[in-house]
DNA sequence: CACCTGACAAATT
DNA sequence: TAATTTGCCAGGT
């Protein structure tokens, strides 16, 4: 399929590289892509990827809080899925990204 | 064709 | 120190 945009494609590739039991943030992905402030576009790419094989539940905001739950199909689906992968939560809906934080390229 | 919105983050005032 | 504004990319209205 013709690349809609390099940015989208790159985001999908990076997200797909997130290892099992790890999570990353929009800012780290954007930074890895070359535009640290493009975190917004990263979230946009995930929204466009809703329904794809992308582990978007492993992508959280800089607070470690889950986002786009409604786009995922339900309010707490992401959290349950992350728990299934061994992710630890510091709070309901907030991932312990201090322990599970993974950086693209690492 | 131009403006606004959107799963965010960082810098500046 | 807190609040506000800008930057980013693409799509929809």
mmCIF file with all atom_site columns, C-alpha atoms (C1' of nucleotides) in Angstrom:
data_model
loop_
_atom_site.group_PDB
_atom_site.id
_atom_site.type_symbol
_atom_site.label_atom_id
_atom_site.label_alt_id
_atom_site.label_comp_id
_atom_site.label_asym_id
_atom_site.label_entity_id
_atom_site.label_seq_id
_atom_site.pdbx_PDB_ins_code
_atom_site.Cartn_x
_atom_site.Cartn_y
_atom_site.Cartn_z
_atom_site.occupancy
_atom_site.B_iso_or_equiv
_atom_site.pdbx_formal_charge
_atom_site.auth_seq_id
_atom_site.auth_comp_id
_atom_site.auth_asym_id
_atom_site.auth_atom_id
_atom_site.pdbx_PDB_model_num
ATOM 1   C CA    . UNK A 1 1   ? 0.000   0.000  0.000  1.00 0.00 ? 1   UNK A CA    1
ATOM 2   C CA    . UNK A 1 2   ? 1.252   3.414  -0.815 1.00 0.00 ? 2   UNK A CA    1
ATOM 3   C CA    . UNK A 1 3   ? 2.747   5.139  2.211  1.00 0.00 ? 3   UNK A CA    1
ATOM 4   C CA    . UNK A 1 4   ? 0.180   7.636  3.381  1.00 0.00 ? 4   UNK A CA    1
ATOM 5   C CA    . UNK A 1 5   ? 2.990   9.485  5.050  1.00 0.00 ? 5   UNK A CA    1
ATOM 6   C CA    . UNK A 1 6   ? 6.428   8.600  6.281  1.00 0.00 ? 6   UNK A CA    1
ATOM 7   C CA    . UNK A 1 7   ? 5.547   9.760  9.721  1.00 0.00 ? 7   UNK A CA    1
ATOM 8   C CA    . UNK A 1 8   ? 2.561   7.431  10.077 1.00 0.00 ? 8   UNK A CA    1
ATOM 9   C CA    . UNK A 1 9   ? 4.494   4.512  8.729  1.00 0.00 ? 9   UNK A CA    1
ATOM 10  C CA    . UNK A 1 10  ? 7.446   5.176  10.978 1.00 0.00 ? 10  UNK A CA    1
ATOM 11  C CA    . UNK A 1 11  ? 5.241   5.428  14.027 1.00 0.00 ? 11  UNK A CA    1
ATOM 12  C CA    . UNK A 1 12  ? 3.591   2.111  13.220 1.00 0.00 ? 12  UNK A CA    1
ATOM 13  C CA    . UNK A 1 13  ? 6.959   0.454  12.745 1.00 0.00 ? 13  UNK A CA    1
ATOM 14  C CA    . UNK A 1 14  ? 8.316   1.750  16.021 1.00 0.00 ? 14  UNK A CA    1
ATOM 15  C CA    . UNK A 1 15  ? 5.218   0.811  17.968 1.00 0.00 ? 15  UNK A CA    1
ATOM 16  C CA    . UNK A 1 16  ? 5.334   -2.645 16.444 1.00 0.00 ? 16  UNK A CA    1
ATOM 17  C CA    . UNK A 1 17  ? 8.877   -2.957 17.801 1.00 0.00 ? 17  UNK A CA    1
ATOM 18  C CA    . UNK A 1 18  ? 7.850   -2.439 21.393 1.00 0.00 ? 18  UNK A CA    1
ATOM 19  C CA    . UNK A 1 19  ? 8.821   -5.631 23.257 1.00 0.00 ? 19  UNK A CA    1
ATOM 20  C CA    . UNK A 1 20  ? 6.370   -7.676 25.265 1.00 0.00 ? 20  UNK A CA    1
ATOM 21  C CA    . UNK A 1 21  ? 5.807   -6.303 28.728 1.00 0.00 ? 21  UNK A CA    1
ATOM 22  C CA    . UNK A 1 22  ? 7.175   -2.866 27.862 1.00 0.00 ? 22  UNK A CA    1
ATOM 23  C CA    . UNK A 1 23  ? 5.613   0.523  27.240 1.00 0.00 ? 23  UNK A CA    1
ATOM 24  C CA    . UNK A 1 24  ? 6.750   3.770  25.683 1.00 0.00 ? 24  UNK A CA    1
ATOM 25  C CA    . UNK A 1 25  ? 5.564   7.339  25.463 1.00 0.00 ? 25  UNK A CA    1
ATOM 26  C CA    . UNK A 1 26  ? 4.487   9.519  22.565 1.00 0.00 ? 26  UNK A CA    1
ATOM 27  C CA    . UNK A 1 27  ? 7.348   11.898 23.201 1.00 0.00 ? 27  UNK A CA    1
ATOM 28  C CA    . UNK A 1 28  ? 9.990   9.176  22.947 1.00 0.00 ? 28  UNK A CA    1
ATOM 29  C CA    . UNK A 1 29  ? 8.553   7.906  19.695 1.00 0.00 ? 29  UNK A CA    1
ATOM 30  C CA    . UNK A 1 30  ? 8.323   11.403 18.269 1.00 0.00 ? 30  UNK A CA    1
ATOM 31  C CA    . UNK A 1 31  ? 11.838  12.138 19.402 1.00 0.00 ? 31  UNK A CA    1
ATOM 32  C CA    . UNK A 1 32  ? 13.089  8.963  17.772 1.00 0.00 ? 32  UNK A CA    1
ATOM 33  C CA    . UNK A 1 33  ? 11.407  10.051 14.565 1.00 0.00 ? 33  UNK A CA    1
ATOM 34  C CA    . UNK A 1 34  ? 13.279  13.320 14.680 1.00 0.00 ? 34  UNK A CA    1
ATOM 35  C CA    . UNK A 1 35  ? 10.552  15.623 15.933 1.00 0.00 ? 35  UNK A CA    1
ATOM 36  C CA    . UNK A 1 36  ? 10.169  15.551 19.676 1.00 0.00 ? 36  UNK A CA    1
ATOM 37  C CA    . UNK A 1 37  ? 7.207   17.899 19.491 1.00 0.00 ? 37  UNK A CA    1
ATOM 38  C CA    . UNK A 1 38  ? 5.393   15.692 17.056 1.00 0.00 ? 38  UNK A CA    1
ATOM 39  C CA    . UNK A 1 39  ? 3.974   13.637 19.913 1.00 0.00 ? 39  UNK A CA    1
ATOM 40  C CA    . UNK A 1 40  ? 0.578   14.829 18.748 1.00 0.00 ? 40  UNK A CA    1
ATOM 41  C CA    . UNK A 1 41  ? 1.086   13.318 15.345 1.00 0.00 ? 41  UNK A CA    1
ATOM 42  C CA    . UNK A 1 42  ? 2.149   10.055 16.971 1.00 0.00 ? 42  UNK A CA    1
ATOM 43  C CA    . UNK A 1 43  ? -1.188  9.813  18.747 1.00 0.00 ? 43  UNK A CA    1
ATOM 44  C CA    . UNK A 1 44  ? -2.812  10.623 15.448 1.00 0.00 ? 44  UNK A CA    1
ATOM 45  C CA    . UNK A 1 45  ? -1.058  7.747  13.767 1.00 0.00 ? 45  UNK A CA    1
ATOM 46  C CA    . UNK A 1 46  ? -2.341  5.354  16.403 1.00 0.00 ? 46  UNK A CA    1
ATOM 47  C CA    . UNK A 1 47  ? -5.868  6.646  15.923 1.00 0.00 ? 47  UNK A CA    1
ATOM 48  C CA    . UNK A 1 48  ? -5.503  5.995  12.218 1.00 0.00 ? 48  UNK A CA    1
ATOM 49  C CA    . UNK A 1 49  ? -4.194  2.552  13.109 1.00 0.00 ? 49  UNK A CA    1
ATOM 50  C CA    . UNK A 1 50  ? -7.235  1.702  15.211 1.00 0.00 ? 50  UNK A CA    1
ATOM 51  C CA    . UNK A 1 51  ? -8.049  -1.853 14.227 1.00 0.00 ? 51  UNK A CA    1
ATOM 52  C CA    . UNK A 1 52  ? -4.559  -2.664 12.976 1.00 0.00 ? 52  UNK A CA    1
ATOM 53  C CA    . UNK A 1 53  ? -2.216  -5.180 14.600 1.00 0.00 ? 53  UNK A CA    1
ATOM 54  C CA    . UNK A 1 54  ? -0.538  -2.410 16.506 1.00 0.00 ? 54  UNK A CA    1
ATOM 55  C CA    . UNK A 1 55  ? -0.041  -2.809 20.261 1.00 0.00 ? 55  UNK A CA    1
ATOM 56  C CA    . UNK A 1 56  ? -1.257  0.726  20.784 1.00 0.00 ? 56  UNK A CA    1
ATOM 57  C CA    . UNK A 1 57  ? -2.012  -0.214 24.379 1.00 0.00 ? 57  UNK A CA    1
ATOM 58  C CA    . UNK A 1 58  ? 1.749   -0.136 24.954 1.00 0.00 ? 58  UNK A CA    1
ATOM 59  C CA    . UNK A 1 59  ? 1.841   3.541  24.079 1.00 0.00 ? 59  UNK A CA    1
ATOM 60  C CA    . UNK A 1 60  ? 0.999   5.932  26.872 1.00 0.00 ? 60  UNK A CA    1
ATOM 61  C CA    . UNK A 1 61  ? 1.342   9.619  27.479 1.00 0.00 ? 61  UNK A CA    1
ATOM 62  C CA    . UNK A 1 62  ? 4.227   11.080 29.453 1.00 0.00 ? 62  UNK A CA    1
ATOM 63  C CA    . UNK A 1 63  ? 2.320   10.551 32.749 1.00 0.00 ? 63  UNK A CA    1
ATOM 64  C CA    . UNK A 1 64  ? 2.044   6.852  31.998 1.00 0.00 ? 64  UNK A CA    1
ATOM 65  C CA    . UNK A 1 65  ? -1.704  7.219  31.743 1.00 0.00 ? 65  UNK A CA    1
ATOM 66  C CA    . UNK A 1 66  ? -3.577  5.347  29.036 1.00 0.00 ? 66  UNK A CA    1
ATOM 67  C CA    . UNK A 1 67  ? -5.139  7.378  26.274 1.00 0.00 ? 67  UNK A CA    1
ATOM 68  C CA    . UNK A 1 68  ? -7.533  6.708  23.478 1.00 0.00 ? 68  UNK A CA    1
ATOM 69  C CA    . UNK A 1 69  ? -9.347  4.047  25.453 1.00 0.00 ? 69  UNK A CA    1
ATOM 70  C CA    . UNK A 1 70  ? -12.593 4.936  23.760 1.00 0.00 ? 70  UNK A CA    1
ATOM 71  C CA    . UNK A 1 71  ? -10.958 4.397  20.383 1.00 0.00 ? 71  UNK A CA    1
ATOM 72  C CA    . UNK A 1 72  ? -9.833  1.013  21.600 1.00 0.00 ? 72  UNK A CA    1
ATOM 73  C CA    . UNK A 1 73  ? -13.401 -0.170 22.010 1.00 0.00 ? 73  UNK A CA    1
ATOM 74  C CA    . UNK A 1 74  ? -13.843 0.247  25.743 1.00 0.00 ? 74  UNK A CA    1
ATOM 75  C CA    . UNK A 1 75  ? -12.733 2.307  28.715 1.00 0.00 ? 75  UNK A CA    1
ATOM 76  C CA    . UNK A 1 76  ? -10.582 -0.255 30.506 1.00 0.00 ? 76  UNK A CA    1
ATOM 77  C CA    . UNK A 1 77  ? -9.661  -2.694 27.763 1.00 0.00 ? 77  UNK A CA    1
ATOM 78  C CA    . UNK A 1 78  ? -6.133  -1.364 27.450 1.00 0.00 ? 78  UNK A CA    1
ATOM 79  C CA    . UNK A 1 79  ? -5.409  -1.699 31.144 1.00 0.00 ? 79  UNK A CA    1
ATOM 80  C CA    . UNK A 1 80  ? -6.550  -5.314 31.239 1.00 0.00 ? 80  UNK A CA    1
ATOM 81  C CA    . UNK A 1 81  ? -4.493  -6.069 28.187 1.00 0.00 ? 81  UNK A CA    1
ATOM 82  C CA    . UNK A 1 82  ? -1.389  -4.503 29.716 1.00 0.00 ? 82  UNK A CA    1
ATOM 83  C CA    . UNK A 1 83  ? -1.913  -6.433 32.927 1.00 0.00 ? 83  UNK A CA    1
ATOM 84  C CA    . UNK A 1 84  ? -2.069  -9.588 30.823 1.00 0.00 ? 84  UNK A CA    1
ATOM 85  C CA    . UNK A 1 85  ? 1.418   -8.774 29.579 1.00 0.00 ? 85  UNK A CA    1
ATOM 86  C CA    . UNK A 1 86  ? 2.833   -8.391 33.054 1.00 0.00 ? 86  UNK A CA    1
ATOM 87  C CA    . UNK A 1 87  ? 2.695   -4.612 33.153 1.00 0.00 ? 87  UNK A CA    1
ATOM 88  C CA    . UNK A 1 88  ? 2.464   -3.152 36.615 1.00 0.00 ? 88  UNK A CA    1
ATOM 89  C CA    . UNK A 1 89  ? 0.105   -0.299 37.398 1.00 0.00 ? 89  UNK A CA    1
ATOM 90  C CA    . UNK A 1 90  ? 0.840   2.435  39.899 1.00 0.00 ? 90  UNK A CA    1
ATOM 91  C CA    . UNK A 1 91  ? -2.769  3.471  39.691 1.00 0.00 ? 91  UNK A CA    1
ATOM 92  C CA    . UNK A 1 92  ? -5.927  2.501  37.873 1.00 0.00 ? 92  UNK A CA    1
ATOM 93  C CA    . UNK A 1 93  ? -5.353  3.471  34.256 1.00 0.00 ? 93  UNK A CA    1
ATOM 94  C CA    . UNK A 1 94  ? -1.766  4.532  34.940 1.00 0.00 ? 94  UNK A CA    1
ATOM 95  C CA    . UNK A 1 95  ? 1.098   2.269  33.911 1.00 0.00 ? 95  UNK A CA    1
ATOM 96  C CA    . UNK A 1 96  ? 4.314   2.042  35.891 1.00 0.00 ? 96  UNK A CA    1
ATOM 97  C CA    . UNK A 1 97  ? 6.353   3.350  32.991 1.00 0.00 ? 97  UNK A CA    1
ATOM 98  C CA    . UNK A 1 98  ? 9.317   3.869  35.320 1.00 0.00 ? 98  UNK A CA    1
ATOM 99  C CA    . UNK A 1 99  ? 9.779   0.115  35.383 1.00 0.00 ? 99  UNK A CA    1
ATOM 100 C CA    . UNK A 1 100 ? 8.429   -0.806 31.985 1.00 0.00 ? 100 UNK A CA    1
ATOM 101 C CA    . UNK A 1 101 ? 9.544   2.233  30.014 1.00 0.00 ? 101 UNK A CA    1
ATOM 102 C CA    . UNK A 1 102 ? 11.147  1.208  26.706 1.00 0.00 ? 102 UNK A CA    1
ATOM 103 C CA    . UNK A 1 103 ? 12.852  3.600  24.335 1.00 0.00 ? 103 UNK A CA    1
ATOM 104 C CA    . UNK A 1 104 ? 12.747  3.126  20.535 1.00 0.00 ? 104 UNK A CA    1
ATOM 105 C CA    . UNK A 1 105 ? 16.046  1.878  19.223 1.00 0.00 ? 105 UNK A CA    1
ATOM 106 C CA    . UNK A 1 106 ? 16.999  0.493  22.608 1.00 0.00 ? 106 UNK A CA    1
ATOM 107 C "C1'" . DC  B 2 1   ? -9.414  27.206 -0.416 1.00 0.00 ? 1   DC  B "C1'" 1
ATOM 108 C "C1'" . DA  B 2 2   ? -8.859  28.235 4.703  1.00 0.00 ? 2   DA  B "C1'" 1
ATOM 109 C "C1'" . DC  B 2 3   ? -9.598  27.089 9.417  1.00 0.00 ? 3   DC  B "C1'" 1
ATOM 110 C "C1'" . DC  B 2 4   ? -10.228 23.805 13.184 1.00 0.00 ? 4   DC  B "C1'" 1
ATOM 111 C "C1'" . DT  B 2 5   ? -9.571  19.546 15.581 1.00 0.00 ? 5   DT  B "C1'" 1
ATOM 112 C "C1'" . DG  B 2 6   ? -6.893  15.766 17.520 1.00 0.00 ? 6   DG  B "C1'" 1
ATOM 113 C "C1'" . DA  B 2 7   ? -4.777  9.238  21.572 1.00 0.00 ? 7   DA  B "C1'" 1
ATOM 114 C "C1'" . DC  B 2 8   ? 0.871   15.094 23.360 1.00 0.00 ? 8   DC  B "C1'" 1
ATOM 115 C "C1'" . DA  B 2 9   ? 5.045   17.470 24.878 1.00 0.00 ? 9   DA  B "C1'" 1
ATOM 116 C "C1'" . DA  B 2 10  ? 8.310   21.103 25.619 1.00 0.00 ? 10  DA  B "C1'" 1
ATOM 117 C "C1'" . DA  B 2 11  ? 9.580   25.891 25.842 1.00 0.00 ? 11  DA  B "C1'" 1
ATOM 118 C "C1'" . DT  B 2 12  ? 8.579   30.480 27.160 1.00 0.00 ? 12  DT  B "C1'" 1
ATOM 119 C "C1'" . DT  B 2 13  ? 6.397   34.317 29.606 1.00 0.00 ? 13  DT  B "C1'" 1
ATOM 120 C "C1'" . DT  C 3 1   ? 6.503   28.164 40.448 1.00 0.00 ? 1   DT  C "C1'" 1
ATOM 121 C "C1'" . DA  C 3 2   ? 2.318   28.195 37.596 1.00 0.00 ? 2   DA  C "C1'" 1
ATOM 122 C "C1'" . DA  C 3 3   ? -0.164  29.204 33.613 1.00 0.00 ? 3   DA  C "C1'" 1
ATOM 123 C "C1'" . DT  C 3 4   ? -0.126  29.973 28.768 1.00 0.00 ? 4   DT  C "C1'" 1
ATOM 124 C "C1'" . DT  C 3 5   ? 1.456   29.431 23.996 1.00 0.00 ? 5   DT  C "C1'" 1
ATOM 125 C "C1'" . DT  C 3 6   ? 3.673   27.207 20.233 1.00 0.00 ? 6   DT  C "C1'" 1
ATOM 126 C "C1'" . DG  C 3 7   ? 5.205   23.226 17.529 1.00 0.00 ? 7   DG  C "C1'" 1
ATOM 127 C "C1'" . DC  C 3 8   ? 4.213   18.939 14.987 1.00 0.00 ? 8   DC  C "C1'" 1
ATOM 128 C "C1'" . DC  C 3 9   ? 1.549   16.156 10.911 1.00 0.00 ? 9   DC  C "C1'" 1
ATOM 129 C "C1'" . DA  C 3 10  ? -2.506  14.817 8.829  1.00 0.00 ? 10  DA  C "C1'" 1
ATOM 130 C "C1'" . DG  C 3 11  ? -7.491  14.888 8.095  1.00 0.00 ? 11  DG  C "C1'" 1
ATOM 131 C "C1'" . DG  C 3 12  ? -12.116 16.717 8.325  1.00 0.00 ? 12  DG  C "C1'" 1
ATOM 132 C "C1'" . DT  C 3 13  ? -15.458 20.429 7.878  1.00 0.00 ? 13  DT  C "C1'" 1
#
